[in-house]
Short mmCIF file of C-alpha atoms in Angstrom, two decimals:
data_model
loop_
_atom_site.label_atom_id
_atom_site.label_comp_id
_atom_site.label_asym_id
_atom_site.label_seq_id
_atom_site.Cartn_x
_atom_site.Cartn_y
_atom_site.Cartn_z
CA MET B 182 26.17 182.02 -137.14
CA PRO B 183 25.04 181.23 -133.58
CA GLU B 184 27.57 180.19 -130.97
CA SER B 185 27.50 176.51 -130.21
CA SER B 186 26.89 175.49 -126.64
CA PRO B 187 29.26 173.05 -125.00
CA SER B 188 28.17 169.42 -125.02
CA LYS B 189 26.64 168.14 -121.84
CA ILE B 190 28.77 165.40 -120.28
CA TYR B 191 27.03 162.56 -118.46
CA PHE B 192 28.76 160.43 -115.89
CA PRO B 193 27.72 156.91 -114.87
CA ASP B 194 25.27 156.54 -111.97
CA GLU B 195 27.27 153.71 -110.43
CA VAL B 196 30.60 152.05 -111.11
CA ALA B 197 32.02 148.87 -109.63
CA VAL B 198 35.69 148.01 -109.99
CA ALA B 199 36.99 144.57 -109.13
CA LEU B 200 40.34 142.84 -108.96
CA CYS B 201 39.67 139.22 -109.94
CA VAL B 202 41.85 136.11 -109.74
CA TYR B 203 40.47 132.90 -111.31
CA GLY B 204 41.79 129.35 -111.56
CA SER B 205 40.76 125.73 -111.28
CA ASP B 206 43.20 125.03 -108.47
CA LEU B 207 42.89 128.46 -106.83
CA ASP B 208 43.10 128.45 -103.04
CA PRO B 209 41.52 131.71 -101.78
CA ILE B 210 43.50 131.55 -98.52
CA GLU B 211 46.79 131.38 -100.43
CA VAL B 212 45.82 134.33 -102.67
CA THR B 213 44.77 136.35 -99.61
CA LYS B 214 48.17 135.71 -98.00
CA LEU B 215 50.04 136.66 -101.17
CA LEU B 216 48.07 139.88 -101.75
CA GLY B 217 47.87 140.85 -98.07
CA VAL B 218 44.18 141.83 -98.14
CA ASP B 219 40.84 140.06 -97.79
CA PRO B 220 38.59 139.53 -100.80
CA THR B 221 35.02 140.75 -101.05
CA HIS B 222 34.11 137.28 -102.33
CA ALA B 223 36.06 134.06 -102.76
CA HIS B 224 35.33 130.42 -103.47
CA ARG B 225 37.06 127.20 -104.51
CA ARG B 226 36.20 125.13 -107.54
CA GLY B 227 33.37 122.76 -106.67
CA GLU B 228 31.87 124.94 -103.94
CA ARG B 229 28.29 126.12 -104.38
CA LYS B 230 26.74 129.55 -103.93
CA THR B 231 23.63 127.91 -102.46
CA LEU B 232 22.62 124.29 -101.90
CA ARG B 233 20.58 124.34 -105.12
CA SER B 234 23.09 126.14 -107.34
CA PRO B 235 25.56 124.23 -109.52
CA PRO B 236 29.15 123.95 -108.29
CA TRP B 237 31.60 126.64 -109.40
CA ASP B 238 33.70 125.40 -112.34
CA LYS B 239 36.76 127.32 -111.13
CA GLY B 240 37.97 129.06 -108.02
CA ALA B 241 37.79 132.84 -107.63
CA TRP B 242 39.23 135.56 -105.43
CA ILE B 243 37.49 138.93 -105.98
CA ARG B 244 38.03 142.29 -104.31
CA GLU B 245 35.32 144.77 -105.33
CA LEU B 246 34.61 148.43 -104.70
CA ARG B 247 31.36 150.24 -105.68
CA CYS B 248 30.83 153.96 -105.98
CA PHE B 249 27.88 156.20 -106.83
CA GLU B 250 27.97 159.72 -108.31
CA PRO B 251 30.33 161.54 -108.26
CA ILE B 252 32.63 158.90 -109.69
CA ASP B 253 36.40 159.05 -110.10
CA PRO B 254 37.47 155.82 -111.87
CA ASP B 255 41.19 156.45 -111.25
CA GLY B 256 40.53 157.13 -107.57
CA MET B 257 38.44 153.97 -107.33
CA PHE B 258 41.25 151.89 -108.81
CA GLU B 259 43.73 153.45 -106.36
CA GLU B 260 41.40 152.64 -103.45
CA LEU B 261 40.89 149.08 -104.74
CA LEU B 262 44.65 148.47 -104.69
CA LEU B 263 45.19 150.18 -101.34
CA ASP B 264 47.13 147.75 -99.13
CA VAL B 265 47.30 145.13 -101.92
CA SER B 266 50.82 143.79 -102.45
CA SER B 267 52.78 145.78 -105.02
CA GLU B 268 55.61 143.23 -105.20
CA PRO B 269 56.25 142.39 -108.88
CA ALA B 270 57.26 138.81 -107.93
CA VAL B 271 53.84 138.23 -106.34
CA TRP B 272 52.03 139.42 -109.46
CA ARG B 273 54.30 137.41 -111.78
CA SER B 274 53.60 134.30 -109.72
CA LEU B 275 49.84 134.89 -109.76
CA ALA B 276 49.82 135.69 -113.51
CA SER B 277 51.76 132.50 -114.29
CA ARG B 278 49.23 130.31 -112.46
CA PHE B 279 45.89 132.08 -112.71
CA GLN B 280 43.77 134.37 -114.87
CA LEU B 281 44.01 137.95 -113.57
CA ARG B 282 41.40 140.51 -114.56
CA VAL B 283 40.38 144.03 -113.62
CA ASP B 284 36.66 144.60 -114.17
CA PHE B 285 34.91 147.94 -114.41
CA ALA B 286 31.10 147.67 -114.40
CA VAL B 287 29.40 150.87 -115.52
CA HIS B 288 25.70 151.34 -114.69
CA THR B 289 23.92 154.23 -116.37
CA ASP B 290 20.57 155.31 -117.74
CA VAL B 291 22.07 157.62 -120.38
CA GLY B 292 25.17 157.64 -122.54
CA CYS B 293 28.12 158.49 -120.33
CA THR B 294 31.77 159.40 -120.30
CA PHE B 295 34.24 157.06 -118.62
CA VAL B 296 37.95 157.89 -118.73
CA LEU B 297 41.00 156.17 -117.23
CA SER B 298 44.30 158.01 -116.98
CA PRO B 299 47.42 156.59 -118.67
CA ASN B 300 48.82 155.88 -115.18
CA THR B 301 45.83 153.66 -114.30
CA VAL B 302 46.02 151.84 -117.64
CA GLN B 303 49.76 151.24 -117.11
CA ARG B 304 49.15 149.92 -113.58
CA ILE B 305 46.55 147.45 -114.86
CA ALA B 306 49.01 146.27 -117.52
CA ALA B 307 51.79 145.96 -114.91
CA LEU B 308 49.62 143.54 -112.94
CA GLY B 309 49.54 141.23 -115.95
CA ALA B 310 45.76 141.46 -115.84
CA GLU B 311 43.12 141.48 -118.53
CA PHE B 312 40.86 144.53 -118.54
CA GLN B 313 37.10 144.18 -118.94
CA ILE B 314 34.41 146.84 -119.09
CA TYR B 315 30.79 145.82 -118.57
CA ILE B 316 28.19 148.47 -119.43
CA GLN B 317 24.63 148.20 -118.13
CA ALA B 318 22.31 150.73 -119.74
CA TYR B 319 18.92 150.52 -118.06
CA GLY B 320 16.90 153.38 -119.45
CA ASP B 321 16.03 155.52 -122.41
CA ASN B 322 18.55 157.99 -123.72
CA ASP B 323 15.97 160.82 -123.66
CA ALA B 324 17.77 163.11 -121.23
#
């Protein structure tokens, strides 16, 4: 019987991780003060992306980090939270008033492997945040 060769592991081409805070009465300046860092993007409910776009239906405060190969999802999450408040009272307050979510967007042209350590999963849960993974496959799986 021939020896089997190890499976080839594919990693995503690009990953974006974002810490997101959403709410109808969200004030981005207040969230920035509480978390101690600036967002990548923020808006209030009713503001518009452009003059022709519809108004946002809720406010948002988003801090995003993008990375291309090689990708370390745990390292990206650590970097995303670098300098962000770690005070449990801050996170409890935010979670009681707003929707908190951690987004991972995975962009790949082939099937890929994406693993988070138990420590990262526990940290996301400790924030009181939802966890969302968005996968964008943009090619054939012929590799």
